[in-house]
């Protein structure tokens, strides 16, 4: 063991959104943790839009919070506008979004980190990793890079903690059903080396460097090295990772110009306010900090003149001049990409969003560009209302190194180097939210490994976080990966309202949920179950019919509400389509009658039925039953936290959201049961594991291409193998047969 300047259990490199979650998780799990960053003043810097959440991204933040992460709580503390998106559609795709105060976010995050015991924040550049060759691969192993050759290799090096039982806790998805998906490579990380020569020992290292690895900024013909605007890149660590043999690729992202809000003619734009009673991100937040002081955003449009300017100058864009060769995010295209790829569309929507309460800086959402500065100015002046706007910062594109995520286990540990975990944009993802959920999972699993406990491996049927990780390690990515609800096979089960029910028990088990938070969670689940039972046993009476009829006749269908547009198309405003349409109820659409008025005259036929049965009618919503429920269960509506905040809302968000959660479970019960049966069938396929010793190259009938893909990914199960692009069902069947054949050969060899 080399001599180190300092020794920690876990070291996290990079203090972006992934690094903050990883460091907090490890330190909350009672491990001595260090967080290294190039600049402590820029912890959790929102280099792009200071916004959290959005379509599917809001689901990820909710899951981070349910597991015990901090992004949701910090957002609730500094958010300056909150909106629940996609409410014109079904509850499966409702997603929260918040515009944050950029400066306040990083200050609040730093405050949270600095107040955490066991966590030390360090400002220094990490130049290299300290790697030790532990053992040589077994001579009888058919795979020289077998990631399961010695499962206890790392655990024996832990900081004196006793080994935990091998089987995962009862009822959990931890482990690979009998196998720990930790890397047991002959190489193991021992620590990090700083640029100034100091060495820091660690039992696990988590790399979360974002866009800083060999980052290169492009603005027109100009290019210069940087991690993001005004910050140095990380060249030494980038080269060190390449030298370790980790496959890499080059990706690109970008950002739009920022404007001085004092020079904008705000009267020319459509206003976009926040929700009157915001839904918090965190299940532990009772009321967001800026509940009564939200700021508006504004909607703008480009013009045919904008299109002309871009077309005449597109050859000067690094994306089209050949200066940039890497691939950018498909679902967040630059403005020049929009003009080139959609030539028939003469106008494009923009959003003018404030960067904070104490600044005039405005973010031009939808105008990401790397065109020269003088062209950017021309483009801005072609937008009505921005003719006199002054640009504070130009837009730019940035290229950076990432690691092929198929190099990772499901725990986000590298297969080739035990104890080395990667999280965030280094794994090929985009966005703060995708980074945060990876950072949390990497922090949890690094801590569990150091403590010699089974890992936390979520199933893709129980979390978007698991879908993201499974997609990355099974399929890899050649462009920045963005989460969408459409990536989920069973998205009606993966809603924002039940993220705590799905994941908080996991967070509690690993030690990230406090006693108070756990008590609140249990109380909420009991409250929801009691309400559901009340609805199921209470019969509809003539008096209730009168009350329901009164509420239904007073329910109006709003003609138009600004919402986000379809996934992948950026933010948009759309009519309140399908809010009054029941044809898509099977897909989870919002169940309102076609004319906006419920069929109250038909309620008499429901006399004697339960309220739950009544709620299954598409024209009836839980809001219609509130007058009756107030009498049946007054305690549900009269709570201390609501009285403390003095909410003036007729139905405060905390109560409304719980009511809608119960409504969803009842109204879509048939579809949920149908999906549950499909989930069980999928899990049966997951139970067929592929042993770590399995030799794909000896499978007769597998093409060389199939062999290479399977050896590269090393899937744990047949189900994971079937998700690998290019691996056919026939190939999976062959693998299934040869598992038995190779197993018998190994048994015979062992006897001899």
XYZ file of C-alpha atoms in Angstrom:
752
model
C 0.000 0.000 0.000
C 1.555 3.339 -1.047
C 1.886 6.221 1.409
C -0.733 8.933 0.924
C -0.964 12.567 1.956
C -4.563 11.940 3.033
C -6.848 8.926 3.215
C -10.612 8.765 2.606
C -13.143 6.011 2.145
C -14.617 7.614 -0.990
C -13.221 10.353 -3.232
C -15.482 12.173 -5.685
C -13.867 14.097 -8.555
C -15.982 16.964 -9.897
C -18.600 19.005 -8.034
C -21.324 19.272 -10.658
C -24.792 17.830 -10.164
C -23.565 14.213 -10.270
C -20.646 14.900 -7.947
C -22.773 16.667 -5.335
C -25.242 13.782 -5.157
C -22.453 11.173 -5.043
C -20.564 12.960 -2.271
C -23.691 13.527 -0.179
C -24.781 9.897 -0.540
C -21.416 8.455 0.499
C -21.025 10.804 3.462
C -24.606 10.224 4.644
C -23.834 6.516 4.588
C -21.235 7.162 7.286
C -18.128 7.126 5.116
C -15.285 9.611 5.192
C -15.705 11.378 1.850
C -13.785 14.021 -0.098
C -15.165 16.104 -2.975
C -12.505 17.567 -5.306
C -13.301 20.449 -7.642
C -11.361 22.969 -9.706
C -13.234 25.875 -8.080
C -15.258 25.645 -4.861
C -17.086 28.853 -5.818
C -18.676 27.057 -8.771
C -20.070 23.980 -7.019
C -23.288 22.844 -8.773
C -22.881 25.603 -11.353
C -25.779 25.683 -13.819
C -23.692 26.289 -16.916
C -26.677 26.038 -19.222
C -30.307 26.874 -18.377
C -30.847 27.374 -14.628
C -33.870 25.077 -14.726
C -34.587 21.696 -13.152
C -37.064 19.097 -14.372
C -39.191 18.982 -17.486
C -40.599 16.102 -19.485
C -39.260 12.856 -17.904
C -36.438 14.849 -16.285
C -38.897 15.810 -13.550
C -39.465 12.090 -12.950
C -35.711 11.627 -12.434
C -35.536 14.441 -9.879
C -38.493 12.954 -8.019
C -36.696 9.590 -7.949
C -33.484 11.191 -6.702
C -35.491 12.756 -3.907
C -37.334 9.534 -3.075
C -33.995 7.745 -2.665
C -32.687 10.467 -0.353
C -30.897 12.790 -2.796
C -30.782 16.571 -2.492
C -31.538 18.095 -5.925
C -35.279 18.332 -5.269
C -34.940 20.036 -1.890
C -32.419 22.570 -3.202
C -34.684 23.333 -6.179
C -37.666 23.912 -3.881
C -35.535 26.365 -1.889
C -34.330 28.463 -4.844
C -36.908 27.903 -7.603
C -38.423 31.164 -8.872
C -41.074 29.635 -11.154
C -42.770 26.235 -10.892
C -44.966 24.543 -13.470
C -46.500 21.087 -13.730
C -46.188 20.105 -17.389
C -48.284 17.841 -19.599
C -51.423 18.142 -17.468
C -53.462 18.002 -20.677
C -52.332 14.403 -20.962
C -52.398 11.395 -18.677
C -50.865 11.262 -15.177
C -48.072 8.987 -16.412
C -46.436 11.920 -18.209
C -47.102 14.792 -15.799
C -43.712 16.325 -15.054
C -42.664 19.162 -12.729
C -40.303 21.906 -13.907
C -38.751 24.836 -12.059
C -36.825 27.863 -13.234
C -34.153 28.441 -10.580
C -32.101 31.350 -9.365
C -28.734 30.425 -10.858
C -26.576 32.004 -8.174
C -28.807 30.924 -5.305
C -28.748 27.294 -6.500
C -24.989 26.873 -6.229
C -24.858 28.805 -2.957
C -27.585 26.648 -1.448
C -25.970 23.462 -2.684
C -22.630 24.499 -1.215
C -24.343 25.289 2.076
C -25.894 21.817 2.143
C -22.573 20.144 1.313
C -20.589 22.118 3.870
C -23.061 21.272 6.619
C -22.764 17.532 5.984
C -20.633 15.557 8.491
C -17.972 13.224 7.037
C -17.666 15.358 3.881
C -14.620 17.485 3.036
C -14.635 19.855 0.049
C -11.248 20.366 -1.604
C -10.141 22.734 -4.370
C -7.474 21.049 -6.492
C -6.964 19.577 -9.944
C -6.950 15.790 -10.094
C -4.295 14.767 -12.593
C -4.233 10.982 -12.402
C -5.589 7.862 -10.746
C -3.453 5.562 -8.645
C -4.037 2.022 -9.872
C -2.646 -1.216 -8.475
C -2.313 -4.530 -10.282
C -3.768 -6.883 -7.711
C -3.936 -10.372 -9.225
C -3.385 -11.990 -12.566
C -6.421 -13.368 -14.450
C -7.060 -17.035 -13.811
C -5.424 -19.316 -16.355
C -8.622 -21.343 -16.639
C -10.811 -18.305 -17.203
C -11.956 -18.097 -20.832
C -12.352 -14.304 -20.588
C -9.203 -12.329 -19.748
C -11.314 -9.329 -18.745
C -13.882 -11.350 -16.766
C -15.412 -8.891 -14.358
C -16.409 -11.543 -11.794
C -13.179 -13.533 -11.353
C -12.776 -12.591 -7.684
C -15.868 -11.219 -6.006
C -14.242 -10.630 -2.644
C -11.117 -8.993 -4.045
C -12.197 -5.458 -3.344
C -14.130 -6.179 -0.176
C -10.978 -7.509 1.499
C -9.411 -4.088 1.018
C -12.161 -2.148 2.785
C -11.583 0.023 5.854
C -11.910 -2.717 8.428
C -15.644 -3.337 8.090
C -17.140 -6.773 8.545
C -18.490 -8.515 5.488
C -22.242 -8.513 5.025
C -24.282 -11.565 4.006
C -24.022 -12.265 0.303
C -27.752 -12.423 -0.419
C -29.546 -9.095 -0.858
C -32.143 -8.059 1.731
C -35.500 -9.751 1.446
C -37.780 -8.139 -1.096
C -35.108 -5.950 -2.657
C -33.710 -5.884 -6.155
C -30.168 -5.605 -4.856
C -27.583 -7.718 -6.550
C -27.842 -9.711 -9.717
C -30.002 -12.439 -8.163
C -27.173 -14.176 -6.411
C -24.293 -12.326 -8.027
C -22.800 -9.032 -6.952
C -22.423 -6.898 -10.093
C -19.264 -5.276 -8.779
C -16.109 -5.235 -10.831
C -13.416 -7.653 -9.648
C -10.841 -6.684 -12.242
C -7.165 -7.506 -11.649
C -6.695 -3.739 -11.440
C -8.013 -1.766 -8.510
C -8.084 1.971 -7.814
C -6.133 3.041 -4.737
C -6.575 6.792 -4.887
C -5.864 9.938 -6.885
C -2.847 12.064 -7.685
C -3.233 15.846 -7.656
C -1.499 18.203 -10.066
C 0.676 19.575 -7.256
C 2.027 16.093 -6.531
C -0.020 15.197 -3.471
C -1.581 11.747 -3.364
C -4.925 10.914 -1.781
C -5.876 7.352 -0.881
C -9.402 6.011 -1.310
C -11.206 2.685 -1.336
C -13.490 3.974 -4.100
C -13.185 6.861 -6.570
C -16.135 8.409 -8.436
C -15.365 10.498 -11.541
C -18.043 13.112 -12.378
C -16.215 15.581 -14.607
C -19.097 16.705 -16.861
C -17.867 18.495 -20.012
C -14.415 19.262 -18.591
C -12.398 16.338 -19.991
C -10.414 17.909 -22.844
C -13.227 20.434 -23.276
C -12.994 22.639 -26.388
C -15.324 25.612 -26.942
C -16.375 26.758 -30.427
C -17.868 30.145 -31.306
C -17.792 30.702 -35.038
C -14.280 30.222 -36.374
C -12.820 30.741 -32.891
C -12.046 27.803 -30.608
C -10.307 27.587 -27.259
C -9.890 24.972 -24.511
C -12.316 25.254 -21.580
C -14.586 23.111 -19.422
C -17.332 25.666 -19.935
C -17.214 29.395 -20.564
C -14.644 31.027 -18.312
C -13.461 27.801 -16.656
C -10.365 25.694 -17.420
C -10.722 22.202 -18.835
C -9.231 18.991 -17.419
C -6.587 17.713 -19.811
C -4.425 15.640 -17.478
C -7.251 13.519 -16.077
C -8.716 13.033 -19.546
C -5.430 11.644 -20.836
C -5.042 9.493 -17.719
C -8.394 7.804 -18.325
C -7.439 7.105 -21.942
C -4.183 5.523 -20.787
C -6.132 3.175 -18.521
C -7.676 1.564 -21.603
C -11.222 2.865 -21.133
C -12.946 3.245 -24.503
C -13.917 6.851 -25.125
C -15.823 8.989 -27.568
C -16.201 12.673 -28.322
C -19.541 14.430 -27.759
C -20.839 17.951 -28.208
C -23.346 20.185 -26.496
C -24.089 23.895 -26.617
C -25.753 26.879 -25.031
C -27.623 29.996 -26.256
C -26.739 33.669 -25.797
C -27.750 35.575 -22.644
C -29.353 39.009 -22.823
C -29.687 42.097 -20.648
C -33.349 42.110 -19.625
C -33.361 45.914 -19.312
C -32.877 46.212 -23.089
C -35.800 43.945 -24.046
C -39.256 45.194 -25.084
C -41.292 42.862 -22.865
C -44.624 44.152 -24.191
C -44.041 42.247 -27.455
C -44.099 38.784 -25.861
C -46.676 36.380 -24.512
C -46.363 35.951 -20.757
C -45.933 32.491 -19.252
C -46.701 32.505 -15.506
C -45.996 29.795 -12.968
C -48.620 27.622 -11.290
C -50.669 29.491 -8.649
C -50.052 26.740 -6.075
C -46.757 25.061 -7.062
C -46.098 21.345 -6.688
C -42.752 20.882 -4.886
C -40.078 18.562 -6.252
C -39.244 17.033 -2.887
C -41.641 14.811 -1.007
C -40.192 16.404 2.129
C -41.043 19.976 1.065
C -44.383 21.248 2.317
C -44.256 24.575 0.464
C -41.683 25.997 -1.976
C -39.715 29.013 -0.752
C -40.898 31.439 -3.462
C -44.505 30.256 -3.441
C -45.875 33.801 -3.437
C -43.100 35.535 -5.398
C -42.747 33.602 -8.638
C -41.497 35.387 -11.741
C -42.885 34.953 -15.266
C -41.174 33.657 -18.371
C -42.027 34.914 -21.871
C -42.627 33.311 -25.260
C -41.031 34.703 -28.440
C -40.861 33.608 -32.085
C -38.222 33.779 -34.759
C -39.141 35.245 -38.152
C -38.429 34.508 -41.844
C -35.678 37.135 -41.507
C -34.085 34.975 -38.810
C -34.195 32.050 -41.187
C -32.560 34.082 -43.960
C -29.692 35.257 -41.720
C -28.923 31.734 -40.548
C -29.083 30.225 -44.030
C -26.650 32.808 -45.362
C -24.194 32.176 -42.527
C -24.646 28.489 -41.759
C -21.319 27.726 -43.464
C -19.665 29.661 -40.620
C -21.164 27.372 -37.989
C -18.530 24.922 -36.662
C -21.162 22.192 -36.922
C -21.396 22.669 -40.692
C -17.897 23.886 -41.532
C -16.341 20.613 -40.356
C -14.652 22.266 -37.392
C -16.771 20.128 -35.021
C -16.750 16.418 -35.810
C -18.478 15.077 -32.700
C -22.212 14.442 -32.314
C -24.529 16.829 -30.518
C -27.803 16.193 -28.677
C -30.547 15.150 -31.087
C -33.355 16.474 -28.891
C -31.865 19.868 -28.095
C -30.759 21.087 -31.528
C -29.028 24.371 -32.217
C -30.990 27.096 -34.005
C -28.935 26.510 -37.161
C -29.782 22.794 -36.962
C -33.479 23.660 -36.825
C -33.227 25.872 -39.900
C -31.279 23.293 -41.911
C -33.285 20.225 -40.899
C -36.717 21.866 -41.012
C -36.474 24.236 -44.003
C -40.262 24.493 -44.415
C -40.749 25.833 -40.897
C -40.366 29.613 -41.118
C -40.742 30.361 -37.390
C -39.424 28.679 -34.268
C -40.453 29.192 -30.685
C -38.125 30.773 -28.116
C -38.480 31.246 -24.351
C -37.053 34.191 -22.466
C -36.265 32.950 -18.978
C -34.737 34.888 -16.051
C -31.506 33.565 -14.543
C -32.301 34.868 -11.060
C -34.065 37.361 -8.847
C -31.048 39.631 -8.422
C -29.861 39.802 -12.005
C -31.175 41.134 -15.313
C -29.599 38.264 -17.253
C -32.049 36.437 -19.525
C -31.606 32.962 -20.978
C -32.865 32.581 -24.575
C -34.167 29.021 -24.484
C -34.366 27.523 -27.975
C -31.523 29.541 -29.520
C -28.525 27.346 -28.790
C -25.891 28.283 -31.350
C -22.192 28.297 -32.176
C -22.382 30.867 -34.974
C -19.990 33.852 -34.848
C -20.862 36.580 -32.348
C -21.776 39.159 -35.010
C -24.205 36.670 -36.607
C -25.752 35.926 -33.215
C -26.422 39.651 -32.789
C -28.113 39.800 -36.193
C -30.289 36.818 -35.318
C -31.388 38.389 -32.030
C -32.328 41.681 -33.687
C -34.524 39.796 -36.175
C -36.826 38.654 -33.327
C -39.677 41.108 -32.595
C -39.047 42.634 -29.198
C -35.302 41.964 -29.238
C -34.348 44.664 -31.763
C -32.552 46.709 -29.077
C -31.503 43.799 -26.847
C -27.885 43.721 -25.691
C -26.082 40.402 -25.508
C -24.246 39.757 -22.243
C -22.759 36.395 -23.242
C -22.644 34.765 -26.650
C -23.794 31.226 -27.286
C -21.202 28.537 -27.968
C -20.728 24.817 -28.579
C -18.419 22.636 -26.529
C -16.773 19.336 -27.423
C -15.651 17.032 -24.640
C -14.457 13.486 -23.957
C -16.758 10.837 -22.542
C -16.339 7.166 -21.724
C -18.259 4.439 -23.538
C -20.890 3.478 -20.925
C -20.766 -0.179 -21.979
C -17.506 -0.178 -19.992
C -19.638 -0.052 -16.830
C -21.399 -2.484 -14.544
C -24.983 -1.774 -13.506
C -23.540 -0.218 -10.346
C -21.726 2.355 -12.573
C -18.395 0.820 -11.601
C -15.955 0.259 -14.453
C -15.466 -3.357 -15.489
C -11.744 -2.944 -16.041
C -10.818 -1.191 -12.783
C -12.344 -2.242 -9.482
C -13.440 0.605 -7.224
C -13.607 3.188 -10.041
C -17.113 4.580 -10.665
C -18.249 7.031 -13.374
C -21.350 9.236 -13.284
C -22.884 12.087 -15.283
C -21.949 13.465 -18.679
C -18.751 11.433 -18.695
C -21.084 8.478 -19.354
C -22.589 10.142 -22.412
C -25.719 11.667 -20.903
C -27.092 15.207 -21.136
C -28.754 17.350 -18.519
C -28.485 18.086 -14.810
C -31.177 15.545 -13.928
C -29.606 12.596 -15.765
C -26.325 13.469 -14.054
C -27.877 13.716 -10.591
C -29.535 10.296 -10.661
C -26.292 8.669 -11.835
C -24.296 10.483 -9.175
C -26.658 9.287 -6.481
C -26.516 5.660 -7.645
C -22.730 5.750 -8.010
C -22.373 7.267 -4.534
C -24.664 4.643 -3.005
C -22.935 1.711 -4.692
C -19.424 2.975 -4.010
C -20.343 3.299 -0.339
C -21.978 -0.137 -0.245
C -18.904 -1.672 -1.842
C -16.572 -0.059 0.659
C -18.854 -1.313 3.453
C -18.813 -4.821 1.900
C -22.573 -4.824 1.415
C -24.620 -5.934 -1.615
C -25.140 -3.190 -4.216
C -28.352 -1.333 -4.974
C -29.366 -2.303 -8.505
C -32.783 -0.996 -9.511
C -34.956 -2.784 -12.046
C -36.087 -0.879 -15.140
C -39.687 -1.692 -14.183
C -39.376 0.346 -10.980
C -37.522 3.546 -11.935
C -36.544 5.798 -14.825
C -33.130 5.886 -13.156
C -32.801 2.156 -13.831
C -33.962 2.605 -17.439
C -31.276 5.244 -18.004
C -28.518 3.054 -16.551
C -29.745 -0.081 -18.323
C -29.926 1.729 -21.679
C -26.417 3.111 -21.268
C -24.658 -0.092 -20.242
C -26.575 -2.302 -22.691
C -26.689 -0.104 -25.768
C -24.092 2.588 -25.258
C -24.675 5.926 -26.945
C -23.143 7.918 -29.786
C -24.954 11.139 -28.835
C -25.791 12.803 -25.513
C -28.498 10.604 -23.944
C -31.697 12.348 -22.859
C -34.451 10.736 -20.818
C -38.005 10.559 -22.183
C -41.094 8.945 -20.710
C -41.388 6.979 -23.960
C -38.250 5.028 -22.983
C -40.244 3.272 -20.242
C -42.109 0.070 -21.056
C -44.485 0.594 -18.107
C -44.660 4.333 -17.609
C -48.100 4.246 -15.957
C -46.317 2.546 -13.050
C -43.487 5.104 -13.046
C -45.371 8.293 -12.192
C -44.126 11.310 -10.279
C -46.731 10.813 -7.534
C -45.599 7.305 -6.574
C -41.820 7.735 -6.817
C -41.611 7.665 -3.021
C -43.613 4.452 -2.779
C -41.342 2.855 -5.386
C -37.968 3.977 -4.075
C -38.028 5.399 -0.542
C -37.772 1.907 1.046
C -34.511 1.444 -0.911
C -33.249 4.819 0.320
C -34.160 3.936 3.889
C -32.407 0.580 3.685
C -29.093 2.098 2.567
C -29.295 4.880 5.162
C -30.273 7.980 3.160
C -33.763 8.510 4.606
C -33.876 10.035 8.089
C -36.189 8.821 10.842
C -38.408 11.897 10.459
C -38.649 11.518 6.670
C -39.401 7.809 7.039
C -42.160 8.524 9.561
C -43.700 11.070 7.170
C -43.494 8.562 4.317
C -45.220 5.851 6.313
C -47.916 8.260 7.493
C -48.575 9.324 3.891
C -48.878 5.743 2.661
C -51.295 4.915 5.482
C -53.284 8.055 4.666
C -53.568 7.168 0.980
C -54.513 3.572 1.707
C -57.164 4.692 4.196
C -58.621 7.098 1.624
C -58.692 4.388 -1.033
C -60.505 2.017 1.319
C -62.933 4.778 2.246
C -63.786 5.294 -1.432
C -64.226 1.564 -1.946
C -66.585 1.007 0.993
C -68.646 4.221 0.852
C -71.843 3.869 -1.178
C -73.277 6.685 -3.244
C -76.358 8.263 -1.666
C -78.911 10.745 -3.069
C -77.348 13.493 -0.923
C -73.906 12.751 -2.403
C -75.362 12.787 -5.913
C -76.590 16.351 -5.332
C -73.126 17.442 -4.155
C -71.329 15.718 -7.017
C -73.780 17.203 -9.525
C -73.181 20.679 -8.098
C -69.414 20.351 -8.439
C -69.578 18.852 -11.918
C -71.813 21.635 -13.237
C -69.356 24.220 -11.888
C -66.398 22.552 -13.580
C -65.305 24.427 -16.690
C -62.823 23.216 -19.250
C -60.181 25.878 -19.828
C -59.936 26.789 -23.520
C -56.187 27.159 -23.643
C -53.314 26.650 -21.228
C -49.608 27.043 -22.083
C -47.839 23.725 -21.737
C -44.685 22.095 -22.933
C -44.938 20.469 -26.319
C -44.294 16.922 -27.383
C -41.215 15.128 -26.164
C -38.120 15.967 -28.087
C -39.558 19.069 -29.710
C -38.507 21.528 -27.043
C -40.886 23.713 -25.091
C -44.072 24.743 -26.778
C -47.481 26.221 -26.114
C -50.466 24.213 -27.169
C -54.221 24.306 -26.765
C -55.608 22.334 -23.882
C -55.971 19.442 -26.295
C -57.385 16.142 -25.094
C -58.277 17.632 -21.708
C -61.886 17.226 -22.772
C -61.324 14.061 -24.749
C -61.638 10.512 -23.432
C -60.613 8.526 -26.494
C -57.089 7.957 -25.169
C -57.983 6.982 -21.622
C -56.332 3.602 -22.108
C -53.012 5.354 -22.549
C -53.490 7.311 -19.339
C -55.028 10.428 -20.859
C -56.799 12.909 -18.624
C -60.412 11.658 -18.400
C -62.799 14.536 -19.013
C -66.024 14.464 -21.026
C -66.010 15.744 -24.587
C -68.159 18.787 -23.903
C -66.441 19.840 -20.692
C -69.546 19.014 -18.643
C -69.950 15.706 -16.785
C -73.032 13.647 -17.348
C -74.621 14.460 -14.006
C -78.005 13.279 -15.195
C -76.667 9.733 -15.346
C -75.500 9.651 -11.730
C -78.825 8.302 -10.495
C -77.997 4.987 -12.150
C -74.917 4.770 -9.905
C -76.982 4.964 -6.702
C -75.693 2.337 -4.294
C -72.369 1.929 -6.060
C -69.121 2.696 -4.229
C -67.394 6.044 -4.716
C -64.466 4.111 -6.180
C -66.732 2.666 -8.859
C -68.081 6.148 -9.546
C -64.543 7.495 -9.858
C -63.836 5.014 -12.651
C -66.261 6.912 -14.855
C -64.292 9.111 -17.289
C -66.508 12.133 -16.617
C -65.931 12.033 -12.842
C -62.715 13.234 -11.187
C -61.709 13.167 -7.552
C -62.282 16.931 -7.308
C -65.993 16.258 -7.830
C -66.009 14.081 -4.698
C -64.179 16.571 -2.458
C -67.361 17.962 -0.762
C -68.406 14.448 0.229
C -64.884 13.462 1.264
C -64.542 16.530 3.504
C -67.465 15.217 5.558
C -66.356 11.590 5.483
C -62.692 12.229 6.355
C -62.162 15.807 7.626
C -58.728 14.922 9.016
C -57.398 14.325 5.506
C -58.049 17.973 4.613
C -57.298 19.635 7.957
C -53.569 19.215 8.620
C -51.060 21.114 10.674
C -48.637 21.842 7.805
C -51.468 23.433 5.792
C -52.635 25.566 8.705
C -49.043 26.707 9.321
C -48.653 28.032 5.787
C -52.128 29.552 5.717
C -52.786 28.364 2.189
C -55.512 30.366 0.508
C -55.999 27.720 -2.161
C -59.338 25.921 -2.092
C -57.416 22.676 -2.486
C -53.718 23.081 -1.565
C -51.236 21.255 -3.786
C -50.200 18.823 -1.046
C -53.807 17.598 -0.697
C -54.641 17.836 -4.389
C -51.618 15.727 -5.356
C -52.456 13.017 -2.840
C -56.061 12.926 -4.047
C -54.922 12.642 -7.684
C -52.579 9.803 -6.729
C -55.444 7.797 -5.252
C -57.643 8.688 -8.227
C -55.038 7.395 -10.667
C -54.719 4.089 -8.808
C -58.497 3.610 -8.911
C -59.329 4.994 -12.341
C -56.574 3.087 -14.142
C -56.710 -0.043 -11.985
C -57.387 -2.307 -14.973
C -54.464 -0.958 -16.974
C -52.166 -1.093 -13.963
C -53.034 -4.747 -13.359
C -52.453 -5.493 -17.031
C -49.032 -3.845 -16.878
C -48.241 -5.653 -13.628
C -48.740 -9.000 -15.339
C -46.417 -7.874 -18.147
C -43.846 -6.790 -15.560
C -43.950 -10.234 -13.956
C -43.356 -11.856 -17.345
C -40.365 -9.583 -17.927
C -38.933 -10.433 -14.517
C -39.115 -14.142 -15.321
C -36.774 -13.461 -18.229
C -34.541 -11.453 -15.876
C -34.233 -14.469 -13.573
C -32.283 -16.391 -16.205
C -28.786 -15.127 -15.437
C -25.767 -15.496 -17.679
C -22.860 -16.774 -15.556
C -19.773 -14.606 -15.360
C -17.663 -17.482 -16.700
C -19.779 -17.900 -19.846
C -17.674 -17.970 -23.047
C -19.526 -16.375 -25.967
C -16.734 -17.200 -28.402
C -17.360 -20.927 -28.053
C -21.062 -20.675 -28.913
C -21.468 -22.352 -32.305
C -23.831 -20.353 -34.484
C -23.118 -16.901 -33.033
C -21.742 -14.542 -35.646
C -18.512 -12.696 -34.942
C -20.538 -9.461 -34.683
C -22.827 -10.986 -32.043
C -19.868 -12.352 -30.107
C -18.115 -8.979 -30.082
C -21.226 -7.159 -28.850
C -21.944 -9.670 -26.106
C -18.317 -9.787 -24.939
C -18.217 -5.986 -24.892
C -21.394 -5.530 -22.824
C -21.250 -8.773 -20.750
C -25.021 -8.788 -20.017
C -26.119 -10.207 -16.676
C -29.345 -11.797 -17.905
C -30.987 -13.024 -21.082
C -33.373 -10.065 -20.889
C -30.458 -7.620 -20.849
C -28.810 -9.485 -23.734
C -31.980 -9.138 -25.808
C -31.857 -5.344 -25.332
C -28.439 -5.039 -26.971
C -28.815 -3.533 -30.483
C -28.130 -6.159 -33.126
C -28.531 -9.178 -30.822
C -31.364 -11.244 -32.306
C -33.864 -13.471 -30.453
C -32.201 -16.455 -32.143
C -28.849 -15.444 -30.659
C -30.404 -15.156 -27.197
C -31.892 -18.652 -27.587
C -28.456 -20.014 -28.500
C -26.921 -18.412 -25.430
C -29.684 -19.949 -23.305
C -28.884 -23.436 -24.630
C -25.131 -23.037 -24.255
C -25.419 -21.908 -20.639
C -26.467 -25.494 -19.868
C -23.830 -27.033 -22.154
C -20.931 -24.998 -20.746
C -22.213 -25.518 -17.210
C -22.099 -29.304 -17.601
C -18.596 -29.099 -19.083
C -17.402 -27.098 -16.073
C -18.942 -29.623 -13.689
C -17.198 -32.484 -15.488
C -13.889 -30.615 -15.464
C -14.244 -29.960 -11.750
C -14.749 -33.690 -11.064
C -11.630 -34.561 -13.056
